[in-house]
Amino acid sequence: MKKVLFIAFVALLATFEMNAQQFKVITSVESIVPNGLGRSRIVNAIEEKDYKEYTSVQTDEDNTRNKSKRGEIRVKNFEETKLLNFFNIGGIRFQNIAANDALLTSMINDMVANGWELAFVTSAVESAGKGDNQGIFITRYIFKK
C-alpha cells in the first residue's frame, strides 16, 4: 500500500513539474537598409512585465480605451548585442551575415547551456516595397524550460 501511495505521489509531482514551464523571447533585428546605414541588434529584456497590467477588455457595454502609459510599458533594463548590417556601401556583405550567425549561435548555445530549450523561431521582413529604404529582418527566438 505504501508503494502505491509513493508512486501516486511521484506521478502527481511529475504532473506539476510538466505544467510549470517558463518562456523567454529574444529578438534579433537585422537592418536591410542600403549602404550600411541601419542598426542591427540582438535584444533581450532583463526585466519582466505582466501583460495583465496593460490589458483592457472591450465589450458592448464598456468600450473604455486602454489608459496604459507608454513609459510604464517600456522596458528600460535590457541587453543589446550589436550585429552587423546585411549591406555596406558595396552591397550585400556575406561576411556580415556569417558574423551575425556566429553571434546568434553563441547566444543560442548560451541559453541552452543555462537550461533553456529553443522551442520556436519566427521571422519576418518589414518593407513597404519598391523604393522603401527602411527595411528590417526581424527574428524572434522563443525558448522554454
GROMACS .gro file of C-alpha atoms in nm:
model
  145
    1MET     CA    1   0.000   0.000   0.000
    2LYS     CA    2   0.286   0.239   0.083
    3LYS     CA    3   0.445   0.170  -0.257
    4VAL     CA    4   0.121   0.255  -0.437
    5LEU     CA    5   0.087   0.583  -0.244
    6PHE     CA    6   0.451   0.669  -0.310
    7ILE     CA    7   0.418   0.603  -0.686
    8ALA     CA    8   0.096   0.807  -0.698
    9PHE     CA    9   0.269   1.093  -0.514
   10VAL     CA   10   0.567   1.089  -0.752
   11ALA     CA   11   0.333   1.082  -1.053
   12LEU     CA   12   0.143   1.380  -0.910
   13LEU     CA   13   0.468   1.575  -0.860
   14ALA     CA   14   0.576   1.496  -1.217
   15THR     CA   15   0.247   1.637  -1.345
   16PHE     CA   16   0.305   1.964  -1.158
   17GLU     CA   17   0.661   1.982  -1.289
   18MET     CA   18   0.548   1.943  -1.651
   19ASN     CA   19   0.300   2.231  -1.621
   20ALA     CA   20   0.547   2.476  -1.470
   21GLN     CA   21   0.717   2.595  -1.789
   22GLN     CA   22   0.879   2.930  -1.845
   23PHE     CA   23   0.917   3.101  -2.180
   24LYS     CA   24   1.167   3.365  -2.289
   25VAL     CA   25   1.169   3.565  -2.612
   26ILE     CA   26   1.489   3.709  -2.759
   27THR     CA   27   1.468   3.916  -3.076
   28SER     CA   28   1.724   3.987  -3.346
   29VAL     CA   29   1.671   4.288  -3.573
   30GLU     CA   30   1.892   4.297  -3.880
   31SER     CA   31   1.892   4.605  -4.100
   32ILE     CA   32   1.838   4.573  -4.472
   33VAL     CA   33   1.896   4.944  -4.526
   34PRO     CA   34   2.135   5.009  -4.817
   35ASN     CA   35   2.488   5.143  -4.760
   36GLY     CA   36   2.511   5.007  -4.405
   37LEU     CA   37   2.316   5.298  -4.258
   38GLY     CA   38   2.075   5.089  -4.045
   39ARG     CA   39   2.117   4.941  -3.699
   40SER     CA   40   2.119   4.568  -3.622
   41ARG     CA   41   2.089   4.419  -3.273
   42ILE     CA   42   2.000   4.120  -3.057
   43VAL     CA   43   1.760   4.246  -2.787
   44ASN     CA   44   1.696   4.058  -2.463
   45ALA     CA   45   1.467   4.205  -2.195
   46ILE     CA   46   1.616   4.161  -1.849
   47GLU     CA   47   1.314   4.281  -1.654
   48GLU     CA   48   0.980   4.105  -1.663
   49LYS     CA   49   0.642   4.260  -1.733
   50ASP     CA   50   0.293   4.127  -1.657
   51TYR     CA   51   0.078   4.181  -1.966
   52LYS     CA   52  -0.235   4.187  -1.749
   53GLU     CA   53  -0.129   4.524  -1.606
   54TYR     CA   54  -0.159   4.677  -1.954
   55THR     CA   55  -0.465   4.490  -2.082
   56SER     CA   56  -0.822   4.610  -2.104
   57VAL     CA   57  -1.132   4.419  -2.212
   58GLN     CA   58  -1.364   4.575  -2.467
   59THR     CA   59  -1.734   4.484  -2.452
   60ASP     CA   60  -2.057   4.621  -2.593
   61GLU     CA   61  -2.135   4.773  -2.254
   62ASP     CA   62  -1.784   4.900  -2.175
   63ASN     CA   63  -1.552   5.007  -2.455
   64THR     CA   64  -1.328   5.221  -2.236
   65ARG     CA   65  -0.995   5.284  -2.403
   66ASN     CA   66  -0.681   5.128  -2.256
   67LYS     CA   67  -0.518   5.403  -2.048
   68SER     CA   68  -0.172   5.242  -2.012
   69LYS     CA   69   0.113   5.490  -2.045
   70ARG     CA   70   0.391   5.408  -2.291
   71GLY     CA   71   0.653   5.493  -2.028
   72GLU     CA   72   0.505   5.235  -1.789
   73ILE     CA   73   0.512   4.964  -2.056
   74ARG     CA   74   0.862   5.044  -2.183
   75VAL     CA   75   1.141   4.814  -2.065
   76LYS     CA   76   1.449   5.005  -1.954
   77ASN     CA   77   1.661   4.708  -1.847
   78PHE     CA   78   1.767   4.501  -2.147
   79GLU     CA   79   2.072   4.355  -2.315
   80GLU     CA   80   2.160   4.488  -2.657
   81THR     CA   81   2.416   4.297  -2.864
   82LYS     CA   82   2.544   4.471  -3.175
   83LEU     CA   83   2.503   4.286  -3.503
   84LEU     CA   84   2.635   4.388  -3.843
   85ASN     CA   85   2.409   4.518  -4.117
   86PHE     CA   86   2.337   4.299  -4.420
   87PHE     CA   87   2.452   4.573  -4.657
   88ASN     CA   88   2.751   4.802  -4.677
   89ILE     CA   89   2.841   5.065  -4.937
   90GLY     CA   90   2.931   4.790  -5.186
   91GLY     CA   91   2.604   4.596  -5.148
   92ILE     CA   92   2.523   4.276  -4.962
   93ARG     CA   93   2.804   4.173  -4.728
   94PHE     CA   94   2.819   3.796  -4.674
   95GLN     CA   95   3.089   3.830  -4.406
   96ASN     CA   96   2.843   4.034  -4.201
   97ILE     CA   97   2.581   3.762  -4.232
   98ALA     CA   98   2.836   3.500  -4.121
   99ALA     CA   99   2.940   3.721  -3.827
  100ASN     CA  100   2.574   3.761  -3.722
  101ASP     CA  101   2.523   3.384  -3.749
  102ALA     CA  102   2.823   3.329  -3.519
  103LEU     CA  103   2.685   3.573  -3.260
  104LEU     CA  104   2.334   3.427  -3.278
  105THR     CA  105   2.475   3.074  -3.245
  106SER     CA  106   2.672   3.186  -2.940
  107MET     CA  107   2.357   3.335  -2.785
  108ILE     CA  108   2.153   3.020  -2.854
  109ASN     CA  109   2.427   2.794  -2.716
  110ASP     CA  110   2.449   3.010  -2.402
  111MET     CA  111   2.074   2.985  -2.348
  112VAL     CA  112   2.085   2.606  -2.395
  113ALA     CA  113   2.378   2.580  -2.153
  114ASN     CA  114   2.164   2.768  -1.899
  115GLY     CA  115   1.882   2.515  -1.921
  116TRP     CA  116   1.667   2.674  -2.193
  117GLU     CA  117   1.541   2.485  -2.497
  118LEU     CA  118   1.487   2.661  -2.829
  119ALA     CA  119   1.117   2.590  -2.885
  120PHE     CA  120   1.019   2.813  -3.178
  121VAL     CA  121   1.171   3.056  -3.424
  122THR     CA  122   0.964   3.303  -3.623
  123SER     CA  123   1.084   3.570  -3.861
  124ALA     CA  124   0.951   3.847  -4.081
  125VAL     CA  125   1.065   4.126  -4.310
  126GLU     CA  126   0.931   4.479  -4.284
  127SER     CA  127   0.947   4.676  -4.602
  128ALA     CA  128   0.688   4.891  -4.775
  129GLY     CA  129   0.807   4.763  -5.111
  130LYS     CA  130   0.963   4.935  -5.410
  131GLY     CA  131   1.155   5.243  -5.310
  132ASP     CA  132   1.144   5.167  -4.935
  133ASN     CA  133   1.494   5.209  -4.794
  134GLN     CA  134   1.399   5.144  -4.431
  135GLY     CA  135   1.356   4.764  -4.413
  136ILE     CA  136   1.439   4.527  -4.131
  137PHE     CA  137   1.460   4.150  -4.094
  138ILE     CA  138   1.329   4.051  -3.751
  139THR     CA  139   1.357   3.709  -3.587
  140ARG     CA  140   1.207   3.602  -3.256
  141TYR     CA  141   1.372   3.311  -3.074
  142ILE     CA  142   1.131   3.158  -2.822
  143PHE     CA  143   1.294   2.948  -2.551
  144LYS     CA  144   1.133   2.733  -2.284
  145LYS     CA  145   1.237   2.549  -1.972
   0.00000   0.00000   0.00000
